[in-house]
């Protein structure tokens, strides 16, 4: 391919501004180039963070300054952060529901995805391909398109307004990610390691727990965190399947703020902040491996 | 010697979960689309294809379909073009790269409905931060005016929501393209440069073709997310004024409130469109050739 490029016509006379490192003349350029690139990257990073900074600023804005035309409030109302937990807003109970849903979905995904990922990584068997394509299909489908069907189903199961309905839905639609990423880790562990441990007298389960799982731990942790975040942020299924005050998670609670006559924006964004900061930090921990899990279905 | 049913023990729980959460709802969806259900949830009887005919004769449907196409095409196209640039930028070496990449994660990790809410707040006609900024640079003449209530007019509301959808899509597509860039050997573009090829020439003839698989995967997954996107429009306009900022997904949800049969019919149409996208995805990905895998 390089040969083809070499045969190409000489480059155009006017160099692009962001270009550097051409020939001897451009010796001094790398420093300038790096500075320009870094400046552009910092600017873009700032733009990506701005809405969340606004979230923080509004969370700390005193009620009487909500209508001011200023970027920053004149007084910082730290008391908002305690006031928003008041019983009138329901943030506390919704936070508990969100934790139960996200935690429950994470546990359920682990229980069903772990054996499936391990078995498909270790064995070739009839139906393996069909199973994997079924898993991929669940990853491509989202609750949104099926929400009317999901609602009717859980209505007939009498599971409307329960944590269980949301645990099941979130686990089902996030299982694929967990299977892909753990399958990749299990596949990368040579079967000989397990066989050697078995020769040493450990049972199959013992080997799985003491040898294989620790080696696959990064994949497992990625799957756990990813599922937790996805379930934590899920909106449309929660909006459809839960309505009563005691059963709605945080996303639906914040949505219910909007319809009210006066919106308590400072409390709304205080709660948003509480919901956002932990998941951004968790996400940063698995950042390098997430793309793999989301796209692995296509490079199988 | 392994028993023939052994796979069932290992895969059974996963299959059961898929059956409950995906397959059963599909059946329920099809049934509902052919039933006559009153707004308070009483099933009167079979409706045949009446829900579908009612949907097809809905005067709002043509506009909603056109808007859905605009929504999907605009968001995916803008996202992919911008993320090509972003991936190129964040693939360079510079001090603080890791920290700036973390900043890029925020809209990905945060709940989309909360991101949409903060944009709604920043677009408040009277004192939203975006309006304050537009006023300072002279683009906004007056607060609390027709101009400053961006979400009150369907066209400007839709444009802003496309912007928010691009904003929350960029991290995933950029990261996927970054992963694609990292497997392209640096020597290739190095060689091209030594041979005197311009940066753009090298990018077009070497980087872009090698980036194609990552690009296709990112675009199709993004397409799926954007088509199914609900929280942005729901939080910023609820699909209003009237039905003028509904996409088929939001319209389905709005119908669900009172006409669940018609909502199911809309879902079936959406579902079929998604199947088409999935099949296209399987074709362009390795699955198309992996029948024996």
Coordinates of C-alpha atoms in Angstrom, one line a residue:
Chain A
X1 CA 0.0 0.0 0.0
X2 CA 2.9 2.3 0.8
X3 CA 4.2 1.8 -2.8
X4 CA 0.9 3.0 -4.2
X5 CA 1.0 6.1 -2.1
X6 CA 4.6 6.8 -3.2
X7 CA 3.6 6.7 -6.8
X8 CA 1.0 9.4 -6.1
X9 CA 1.4 12.9 -7.4
X10 CA 3.4 15.3 -5.2
X11 CA 1.5 16.9 -2.4
X12 CA -0.5 20.0 -3.0
X13 CA 1.4 23.3 -2.5
X14 CA -0.7 24.7 0.4
X15 CA -0.2 22.6 3.5
X16 CA -3.0 22.0 5.9
X17 CA -2.6 24.0 9.1
X18 CA -2.7 21.1 11.5
X19 CA 0.0 19.3 9.6
X20 CA 3.5 19.0 10.8
X21 CA 6.7 16.9 10.8
X22 CA 7.4 17.3 7.1
X23 CA 11.0 17.1 6.2
X24 CA 13.9 18.9 7.8
X25 CA 12.3 22.3 7.7
X26 CA 9.6 21.2 10.2
X27 CA 12.1 20.2 13.0
X28 CA 10.8 22.9 15.4
X29 CA 7.2 22.2 14.7
X30 CA 6.4 19.2 16.9
X31 CA 6.3 21.3 20.0
X32 CA 3.9 23.8 18.4
X33 CA 1.9 21.0 17.0
X34 CA 1.5 19.2 20.3
X35 CA 0.5 22.5 22.0
X36 CA -2.2 23.1 19.3
X37 CA -3.5 19.5 19.7
X38 CA -3.5 19.7 23.4
X39 CA -5.3 23.0 23.4
X40 CA -8.0 21.7 21.1
X41 CA -8.4 18.5 23.2
X42 CA -8.7 20.5 26.4
X43 CA -11.3 22.8 24.8
X44 CA -13.4 19.8 23.6
X45 CA -13.1 18.1 27.0
X46 CA -14.3 21.3 28.7
X47 CA -17.3 21.4 26.3
X48 CA -18.2 17.8 27.2
X49 CA -18.1 18.7 30.9
X50 CA -20.0 22.0 30.7
X51 CA -23.5 20.6 31.0
X52 CA -22.5 18.6 34.1
X53 CA -20.8 21.7 35.6
X54 CA -24.1 23.5 35.0
X55 CA -25.8 20.6 36.9
X56 CA -23.5 21.2 39.8
X57 CA -23.9 25.0 39.8
X58 CA -27.7 24.7 39.6
X59 CA -27.7 22.2 42.4
X60 CA -26.0 24.8 44.6
X61 CA -28.1 27.8 43.4
X62 CA -30.4 29.3 46.1
X63 CA -34.1 29.1 45.3
X64 CA -34.5 32.8 45.0
X65 CA -31.7 33.0 42.4
X66 CA -33.2 30.4 40.1
X67 CA -34.5 33.1 37.8
X68 CA -31.3 35.2 37.7
X69 CA -29.5 35.8 34.4
X70 CA -26.1 34.8 35.6
X71 CA -23.9 31.8 35.0
X72 CA -23.0 31.6 38.7
X73 CA -25.1 32.3 41.7
X74 CA -24.2 35.1 44.1
X75 CA -24.5 32.8 47.1
X76 CA -23.8 29.1 47.2
X77 CA -26.6 27.2 48.8
X78 CA -24.9 24.2 50.2
X79 CA -28.0 23.5 52.2
X80 CA -29.7 22.4 48.9
X81 CA -27.7 19.2 49.2
X82 CA -29.3 18.4 52.5
X83 CA -32.7 19.8 51.7
X84 CA -33.2 17.6 48.7
X85 CA -33.5 14.5 50.9
X86 CA -36.6 15.9 52.5
X87 CA -39.6 13.5 52.5
X88 CA -41.6 15.7 50.2
X89 CA -39.4 15.0 47.2
X90 CA -39.1 11.2 47.5
X91 CA -35.4 11.2 46.5
X92 CA -34.4 9.0 49.3
X93 CA -36.9 6.2 48.6
X94 CA -36.2 6.4 44.9
X95 CA -32.5 6.2 45.4
X96 CA -33.1 3.0 47.4
X97 CA -35.2 1.6 44.5
X98 CA -32.5 2.4 42.0
X99 CA -29.9 0.7 44.2
X100 CA -32.1 -2.4 44.5
X101 CA -32.8 -2.5 40.7
X102 CA -29.2 -2.0 39.7
X103 CA -27.8 -4.3 42.3
X104 CA -30.4 -7.0 41.6
X105 CA -29.9 -6.8 37.9
X106 CA -26.1 -7.1 38.4
X107 CA -26.4 -10.2 40.5
X108 CA -28.9 -11.8 38.1
X109 CA -26.7 -11.1 35.1
X110 CA -23.7 -12.6 36.9
X111 CA -25.6 -15.8 37.8
X112 CA -26.9 -16.4 34.2
X113 CA -24.0 -15.0 32.1
X114 CA -21.1 -16.6 33.9
X115 CA -21.9 -20.2 33.2
X116 CA -23.1 -19.4 29.6
X117 CA -19.9 -17.4 28.8
X118 CA -17.7 -20.1 30.3
X119 CA -19.4 -23.0 28.5
X120 CA -19.4 -21.3 25.1
X121 CA -15.8 -20.4 25.5
X122 CA -14.7 -23.9 26.4
X123 CA -16.9 -26.1 24.3
X124 CA -18.0 -26.5 20.7
X125 CA -21.5 -28.1 20.6
X126 CA -24.7 -28.2 18.6
X127 CA -26.7 -25.0 19.1
X128 CA -23.7 -22.9 20.1
X129 CA -24.1 -20.7 17.1
X130 CA -27.8 -20.4 17.5
X131 CA -27.3 -19.4 21.2
X132 CA -24.7 -16.7 20.4
X133 CA -26.9 -15.2 17.7
X134 CA -29.8 -15.1 20.1
X135 CA -27.6 -13.3 22.6
X136 CA -26.6 -10.8 19.9
X137 CA -30.2 -10.2 19.0
X138 CA -31.0 -9.3 22.6
X139 CA -28.2 -6.8 22.5
X140 CA -29.5 -5.2 19.4
X141 CA -33.1 -5.1 20.6
X142 CA -33.7 -2.6 23.3
X143 CA -36.6 -2.5 25.8
X144 CA -38.0 0.5 23.9
X145 CA -39.3 -1.3 20.9
X146 CA -40.8 -4.1 23.0
X147 CA -42.1 -1.9 25.8
X148 CA -45.8 -2.4 25.1
X149 CA -45.3 -6.2 25.1
X150 CA -43.2 -6.0 28.2
X151 CA -45.9 -4.0 29.9
X152 CA -48.6 -6.5 28.9
X153 CA -46.5 -9.4 30.1
X154 CA -45.7 -8.0 33.5
X155 CA -49.3 -6.9 33.9
X156 CA -50.5 -10.5 33.5
X157 CA -47.7 -11.6 35.9
X158 CA -48.9 -9.0 38.5
X159 CA -45.4 -7.6 38.6
X160 CA -46.2 -4.0 37.8
X161 CA -44.8 -1.6 40.4
X162 CA -42.3 -4.1 41.6
X163 CA -38.5 -4.1 41.8
X164 CA -38.5 -7.6 40.2
X165 CA -39.9 -6.4 36.9
X166 CA -37.1 -3.9 36.5
X167 CA -34.5 -6.4 37.7
X168 CA -35.6 -8.9 35.0
X169 CA -35.8 -6.4 32.2
X170 CA -32.4 -4.8 33.0
X171 CA -30.7 -8.1 33.4
X172 CA -32.2 -9.5 30.2
X173 CA -31.1 -6.6 28.0
X174 CA -27.6 -6.3 29.5
X175 CA -26.7 -10.0 29.7
X176 CA -25.3 -9.9 26.2
X177 CA -22.5 -7.5 27.1
X178 CA -21.6 -9.6 30.1
X179 CA -21.5 -12.8 28.0
X180 CA -19.3 -11.3 25.3
X181 CA -16.7 -9.8 27.6
X182 CA -16.5 -12.8 29.9
X183 CA -16.4 -15.2 26.9
X184 CA -13.4 -13.3 25.6
X185 CA -11.6 -13.6 28.9
X186 CA -12.4 -17.3 29.4
X187 CA -11.2 -18.0 25.8
X188 CA -7.9 -16.3 26.5
X189 CA -7.2 -18.6 29.4
X190 CA -5.6 -21.9 28.1
X191 CA -7.5 -25.0 29.0
X192 CA -4.2 -26.6 30.0
X193 CA -4.1 -24.4 33.1
X194 CA -7.4 -25.9 34.2
X195 CA -6.4 -29.4 33.3
X196 CA -3.2 -29.1 35.3
X197 CA -5.1 -27.9 38.3
X198 CA -7.5 -30.8 37.9
X199 CA -4.6 -33.3 37.8
X200 CA -3.5 -31.8 41.1
X201 CA -6.8 -33.1 42.5
X202 CA -9.2 -30.2 42.4
X203 CA -12.7 -30.8 41.2
X204 CA -14.1 -29.0 38.1
X205 CA -16.0 -26.4 40.3
X206 CA -12.9 -25.9 42.5
X207 CA -10.8 -25.2 39.5
X208 CA -13.4 -22.8 38.1
X209 CA -13.6 -20.9 41.4
X210 CA -9.9 -20.9 42.4
X211 CA -8.1 -20.8 39.1
X212 CA -10.3 -19.6 36.2
X213 CA -12.4 -16.9 37.8
X214 CA -9.5 -15.0 39.3
X215 CA -7.8 -14.9 35.9
X216 CA -11.0 -13.6 34.3
X217 CA -11.6 -11.1 37.0
X218 CA -11.1 -8.0 34.9
X219 CA -13.8 -9.2 32.5
X220 CA -16.1 -10.0 35.3
X221 CA -15.6 -6.7 37.0
X222 CA -16.2 -4.9 33.7
X223 CA -19.5 -6.8 33.2
X224 CA -20.6 -6.1 36.7
X225 CA -20.0 -2.3 36.5
X226 CA -21.4 -2.0 33.1
X227 CA -24.7 -3.8 34.1
X228 CA -25.0 -1.7 37.2
X229 CA -24.6 1.6 35.3
X230 CA -27.0 0.6 32.5
X231 CA -29.7 -0.5 35.0
X232 CA -29.1 2.6 37.2
X233 CA -29.7 4.8 34.2
X234 CA -32.5 2.9 32.5
X235 CA -35.5 5.0 31.9
X236 CA -38.3 3.8 29.6
X237 CA -39.0 0.5 31.2
X238 CA -39.0 2.1 34.6
X239 CA -41.3 4.8 33.4
X240 CA -43.7 2.2 32.0
X241 CA -43.6 -0.5 34.7
X242 CA -43.6 1.6 37.9
X243 CA -46.0 4.3 38.8
X244 CA -46.5 4.3 42.6
X245 CA -44.6 6.6 44.8
X246 CA -42.8 3.9 46.6
X247 CA -41.7 1.9 43.6
X248 CA -40.3 4.5 41.2
X249 CA -36.5 4.7 40.8
X250 CA -34.5 7.9 40.6
X251 CA -34.8 8.5 36.8
X252 CA -38.6 8.3 37.0
X253 CA -38.7 10.5 40.1
X254 CA -36.8 13.2 38.4
X255 CA -39.2 13.0 35.4
X256 CA -42.1 13.4 37.7
X257 CA -40.6 16.7 39.0
X258 CA -40.9 18.2 35.5
X259 CA -44.7 18.1 35.3
X260 CA -45.2 20.0 38.5
X261 CA -46.4 23.6 38.7
X262 CA -43.1 24.9 40.1
X263 CA -40.0 22.8 39.3
X264 CA -37.5 22.6 42.1
X265 CA -34.6 22.7 39.6
X266 CA -32.0 23.0 42.4
X267 CA -33.2 19.7 44.0
X268 CA -33.7 18.0 40.7
X269 CA -30.1 18.6 39.7
X270 CA -28.8 17.9 43.2
X271 CA -30.3 14.5 42.9
X272 CA -29.0 14.2 39.3
X273 CA -25.6 15.0 40.5
X274 CA -25.8 12.3 43.2
X275 CA -26.9 9.8 40.5
X276 CA -24.2 10.9 38.0
X277 CA -20.9 11.3 39.8
X278 CA -20.6 7.7 41.0
X279 CA -21.4 6.2 37.6
X280 CA -18.9 8.4 35.8
X281 CA -16.2 7.3 38.2
X282 CA -17.2 3.7 37.9
X283 CA -17.3 4.0 34.1
X284 CA -13.8 5.5 34.1
X285 CA -12.5 2.3 35.7
X286 CA -13.7 0.1 32.9
X287 CA -13.4 2.6 30.1
X288 CA -10.7 0.7 28.2
X289 CA -12.7 -2.5 28.0
X290 CA -16.3 -1.3 27.3
X291 CA -15.9 -0.9 23.6
X292 CA -14.8 -4.5 23.4
X293 CA -17.9 -5.7 25.1
X294 CA -20.2 -3.5 23.0
X295 CA -18.7 -4.5 19.7
X296 CA -17.5 -8.0 20.3
X297 CA -20.7 -9.5 18.9
X298 CA -19.6 -8.4 15.5
X299 CA -16.1 -9.7 15.5
X300 CA -16.8 -13.2 16.9
Chain B
X1 CA -18.2 -38.4 28.0
X2 CA -20.6 -35.5 27.9
X3 CA -24.3 -35.9 28.1
X4 CA -26.2 -34.3 25.2
X5 CA -28.2 -32.2 27.6
X6 CA -25.1 -30.8 29.3
X7 CA -25.2 -27.5 27.4
X8 CA -28.7 -26.9 28.7
X9 CA -27.5 -26.9 32.3
X10 CA -25.0 -24.1 31.5
X11 CA -26.9 -22.1 29.1
X12 CA -30.4 -22.8 30.4
X13 CA -30.6 -19.8 32.8
X14 CA -29.5 -17.4 30.1
X15 CA -32.0 -18.8 27.6
X16 CA -34.8 -18.7 30.2
X17 CA -34.0 -15.0 30.9
X18 CA -34.1 -14.2 27.1
X19 CA -37.4 -16.1 26.8
X20 CA -39.0 -14.1 29.7
X21 CA -37.6 -10.7 28.8
X22 CA -37.4 -10.7 25.0
X23 CA -39.4 -13.6 23.4
X24 CA -42.5 -13.4 25.5
X25 CA -42.9 -9.7 25.1
X26 CA -42.7 -10.1 21.3
X27 CA -45.6 -12.6 21.5
X28 CA -47.5 -10.2 23.8
X29 CA -46.8 -7.3 21.5
X30 CA -48.2 -9.1 18.4
X31 CA -51.3 -10.2 20.4
X32 CA -51.9 -6.7 21.7
X33 CA -51.6 -5.2 18.3
X34 CA -54.6 -7.4 17.2
X35 CA -56.8 -6.7 20.2
X36 CA -59.3 -4.1 21.0
X37 CA -58.3 -2.7 24.4
X38 CA -60.0 0.3 26.0
X39 CA -58.0 3.2 27.5
X40 CA -58.6 1.8 31.0
X41 CA -57.1 -1.6 30.0
X42 CA -60.2 -3.7 29.4
X43 CA -59.9 -6.1 26.5
X44 CA -63.1 -6.0 24.5
X45 CA -62.1 -8.6 21.9
X46 CA -60.2 -9.1 18.7
X47 CA -59.6 -6.1 16.5
X48 CA -58.2 -7.9 13.5
X49 CA -56.0 -5.4 11.7
X50 CA -58.1 -2.4 12.8
X51 CA -55.2 -1.1 15.0
X52 CA -53.0 -1.1 11.9
X53 CA -55.5 0.6 9.7
X54 CA -56.2 3.2 12.3
X55 CA -52.4 3.9 12.7
X56 CA -51.9 4.1 8.9
X57 CA -54.8 6.6 8.6
X58 CA -53.5 8.7 11.5
X59 CA -53.1 12.2 10.1
X60 CA -49.9 12.7 12.2
X61 CA -48.2 9.6 10.9
X62 CA -46.6 11.0 7.6
X63 CA -45.0 13.9 9.4
X64 CA -43.7 11.6 12.2
X65 CA -42.2 9.1 9.7
X66 CA -40.4 11.9 7.8
X67 CA -39.2 13.3 11.1
X68 CA -37.9 9.9 12.2
X69 CA -35.9 9.6 9.0
X70 CA -34.4 13.1 9.5
X71 CA -33.7 12.3 13.2
X72 CA -31.8 9.1 12.5
X73 CA -29.9 10.2 9.4
X74 CA -29.0 13.6 10.8
X75 CA -27.8 12.3 14.2
X76 CA -25.9 9.3 12.9
X77 CA -24.2 11.3 10.0
X78 CA -23.2 14.2 12.2
X79 CA -22.0 11.9 15.0
X80 CA -19.9 9.8 12.7
X81 CA -18.2 12.7 11.0
X82 CA -17.5 14.5 14.3
X83 CA -16.2 11.3 15.9
X84 CA -13.8 10.7 13.0
X85 CA -12.2 14.0 13.9
X86 CA -12.4 13.5 17.6
X87 CA -10.8 10.0 17.4
X88 CA -8.0 11.4 15.3
X89 CA -7.4 14.2 17.8
X90 CA -7.5 12.0 20.9
X91 CA -5.2 9.4 19.2
X92 CA -2.4 12.0 19.2
X93 CA 0.2 12.1 22.0
X94 CA -0.1 15.1 24.2
X95 CA 0.2 15.8 27.9
X96 CA -3.1 15.1 29.8
X97 CA -4.6 12.9 27.2
X98 CA -5.9 10.4 29.7
X99 CA -7.7 13.1 31.7
X100 CA -9.3 14.6 28.6
X101 CA -10.5 11.2 27.5
X102 CA -12.2 10.8 30.8
X103 CA -14.0 14.0 30.3
X104 CA -15.3 12.5 27.0
X105 CA -16.9 9.7 29.0
X106 CA -19.3 11.9 31.0
X107 CA -22.3 11.9 28.6
X108 CA -21.8 8.2 28.0
X109 CA -21.9 7.2 31.7
X110 CA -24.5 9.7 32.8
X111 CA -28.2 9.0 32.4
X112 CA -29.4 10.3 29.0
X113 CA -32.6 11.6 30.6
X114 CA -30.6 13.7 33.1
X115 CA -28.4 15.1 30.3
X116 CA -31.6 16.0 28.4
X117 CA -33.0 17.7 31.5
X118 CA -29.9 19.8 32.0
X119 CA -30.1 20.9 28.3
X120 CA -33.8 21.8 28.8
X121 CA -32.8 23.9 31.8
X122 CA -30.0 25.6 29.9
X123 CA -32.5 26.5 27.2
X124 CA -35.0 28.2 29.5
X125 CA -36.3 31.2 27.5
X126 CA -35.8 33.6 30.4
X127 CA -32.4 32.8 31.8
X128 CA -31.0 29.5 30.5
X129 CA -27.2 29.5 30.3
X130 CA -27.2 28.8 26.6
X131 CA -29.5 31.8 26.0
X132 CA -27.3 34.0 28.3
X133 CA -24.3 33.0 26.2
X134 CA -26.2 33.6 22.9
X135 CA -27.2 37.0 24.2
X136 CA -23.7 37.9 25.1
X137 CA -22.3 37.1 21.7
X138 CA -25.2 39.0 20.1
X139 CA -27.1 36.1 18.5
X140 CA -30.1 36.4 20.8
X141 CA -31.8 39.8 20.8
X142 CA -34.2 39.4 23.7
X143 CA -34.9 37.1 26.6
X144 CA -38.3 35.5 27.1
X145 CA -39.1 36.1 23.4
X146 CA -40.3 33.8 20.7
X147 CA -36.7 33.5 19.6
X148 CA -35.3 32.5 23.0
X149 CA -37.9 29.8 23.6
X150 CA -36.1 27.2 21.5
X151 CA -38.1 24.3 22.7
X152 CA -41.5 26.0 22.1
X153 CA -41.1 26.0 18.3
X154 CA -41.1 22.5 16.6
X155 CA -38.3 23.2 14.2
X156 CA -35.8 24.7 16.6
X157 CA -36.8 22.2 19.3
X158 CA -36.0 19.4 16.9
X159 CA -32.7 20.9 15.9
X160 CA -31.6 21.3 19.5
X161 CA -32.7 17.7 20.3
X162 CA -30.6 16.4 17.4
X163 CA -27.7 18.3 18.9
X164 CA -28.2 16.6 22.3
X165 CA -28.5 13.2 20.6
X166 CA -25.2 13.8 18.9
X167 CA -23.7 15.0 22.2
X168 CA -24.6 11.7 24.0
X169 CA -23.7 9.6 21.0
X170 CA -20.2 10.9 20.4
X171 CA -18.4 9.2 23.3
X172 CA -19.3 5.6 22.1
X173 CA -18.5 6.2 18.5
X174 CA -15.3 8.1 19.2
X175 CA -14.1 5.4 21.6
X176 CA -14.9 2.7 19.0
X177 CA -13.0 4.5 16.3
X178 CA -10.1 5.1 18.7
X179 CA -10.0 1.3 19.3
X180 CA -10.0 0.9 15.5
X181 CA -7.1 3.4 15.1
X182 CA -5.0 1.7 17.7
X183 CA -4.8 -1.5 15.7
X184 CA -3.5 0.3 12.6
X185 CA 0.3 0.0 12.6
X186 CA 1.9 3.4 12.9
X187 CA 4.6 2.4 10.3
X188 CA 2.0 2.5 7.5
X189 CA 1.3 6.2 7.7
X190 CA 4.9 6.8 8.6
X191 CA 6.0 5.1 5.4
X192 CA 3.5 7.2 3.4
X193 CA 4.8 10.4 4.9
X194 CA 8.4 9.5 4.1
X195 CA 7.3 8.8 0.6
X196 CA 6.0 12.4 0.4
X197 CA 2.3 11.8 0.7
X198 CA 0.4 14.6 2.3
X199 CA -1.3 14.0 5.6
X200 CA -4.8 14.1 4.0
X201 CA -3.7 11.8 1.3
X202 CA -2.3 9.3 3.8
X203 CA -5.4 9.5 5.9
X204 CA -7.7 8.9 3.0
X205 CA -5.8 6.1 1.3
X206 CA -4.5 4.3 4.4
X207 CA -6.2 5.2 7.7
X208 CA -9.8 5.4 6.4
X209 CA -9.9 2.1 4.6
X210 CA -8.4 0.3 7.6
X211 CA -10.8 2.0 9.9
X212 CA -13.8 0.9 7.9
X213 CA -14.7 -2.2 10.1
X214 CA -14.7 -0.1 13.3
X215 CA -16.6 2.7 11.5
X216 CA -19.4 0.4 10.3
X217 CA -19.8 -1.2 13.7
X218 CA -19.9 2.1 15.4
X219 CA -22.4 3.5 12.9
X220 CA -24.8 0.6 13.1
X221 CA -24.9 0.4 16.9
X222 CA -25.3 4.2 17.0
X223 CA -28.1 3.9 14.4
X224 CA -29.9 1.4 16.6
X225 CA -29.5 3.6 19.7
X226 CA -30.7 6.7 17.9
X227 CA -33.7 5.0 16.4
X228 CA -34.7 3.7 19.8
X229 CA -33.9 7.0 21.5
X230 CA -36.7 8.1 23.8
X231 CA -35.5 10.1 26.8
X232 CA -34.1 13.1 24.9
X233 CA -37.4 14.0 23.2
X234 CA -39.5 13.0 26.1
X235 CA -37.7 15.2 28.6
X236 CA -37.2 18.2 26.3
X237 CA -40.6 18.5 24.6
X238 CA -42.7 15.4 25.4
X239 CA -43.0 15.3 21.6
X240 CA -44.9 18.6 21.5
X241 CA -46.1 21.1 20.6
X242 CA -48.9 18.8 19.4
X243 CA -47.2 15.8 17.7
X244 CA -44.7 18.0 16.0
X245 CA -41.5 16.7 17.5
X246 CA -42.5 13.0 17.8
X247 CA -40.5 10.3 16.2
X248 CA -42.1 6.9 15.8
X249 CA -40.6 5.7 19.1
X250 CA -42.0 8.7 21.1
X251 CA -45.3 8.5 19.2
X252 CA -45.6 4.8 20.2
X253 CA -45.2 5.9 23.8
X254 CA -47.7 8.7 23.5
X255 CA -50.2 6.4 22.0
X256 CA -49.7 3.9 24.8
X257 CA -51.3 6.2 27.3
X258 CA -54.8 5.8 25.7
X259 CA -54.7 3.5 22.6
X260 CA -52.5 0.6 23.6
X261 CA -53.6 -1.5 20.6
X262 CA -52.5 1.2 18.2
X263 CA -49.3 1.7 20.2
X264 CA -48.6 -2.0 19.8
X265 CA -49.2 -1.7 16.0
X266 CA -46.7 1.2 16.0
X267 CA -44.2 -1.0 17.9
X268 CA -44.6 -3.8 15.4
X269 CA -43.7 -1.4 12.6
X270 CA -40.7 -0.1 14.7
X271 CA -39.7 -3.7 15.5
X272 CA -39.7 -4.7 11.8
X273 CA -37.5 -1.7 11.0
X274 CA -35.1 -2.8 13.8
X275 CA -35.0 -6.4 12.4
X276 CA -34.0 -4.9 9.0
X277 CA -31.2 -3.0 10.8
X278 CA -30.1 -6.1 12.7
X279 CA -30.0 -8.1 9.5
X280 CA -27.9 -5.4 7.8
X281 CA -25.6 -5.4 10.8
X282 CA -25.2 -9.2 10.7
X283 CA -24.4 -8.9 7.0
X284 CA -21.7 -6.3 7.3
X285 CA -20.2 -7.9 10.4
X286 CA -18.4 -11.2 10.5
X287 CA -21.6 -13.1 11.2
X288 CA -22.5 -13.1 7.5
X289 CA -19.6 -15.4 6.8
X290 CA -19.5 -17.3 10.1
X291 CA -22.3 -19.7 9.5
X292 CA -20.0 -22.6 10.6
X293 CA -18.5 -21.0 13.6

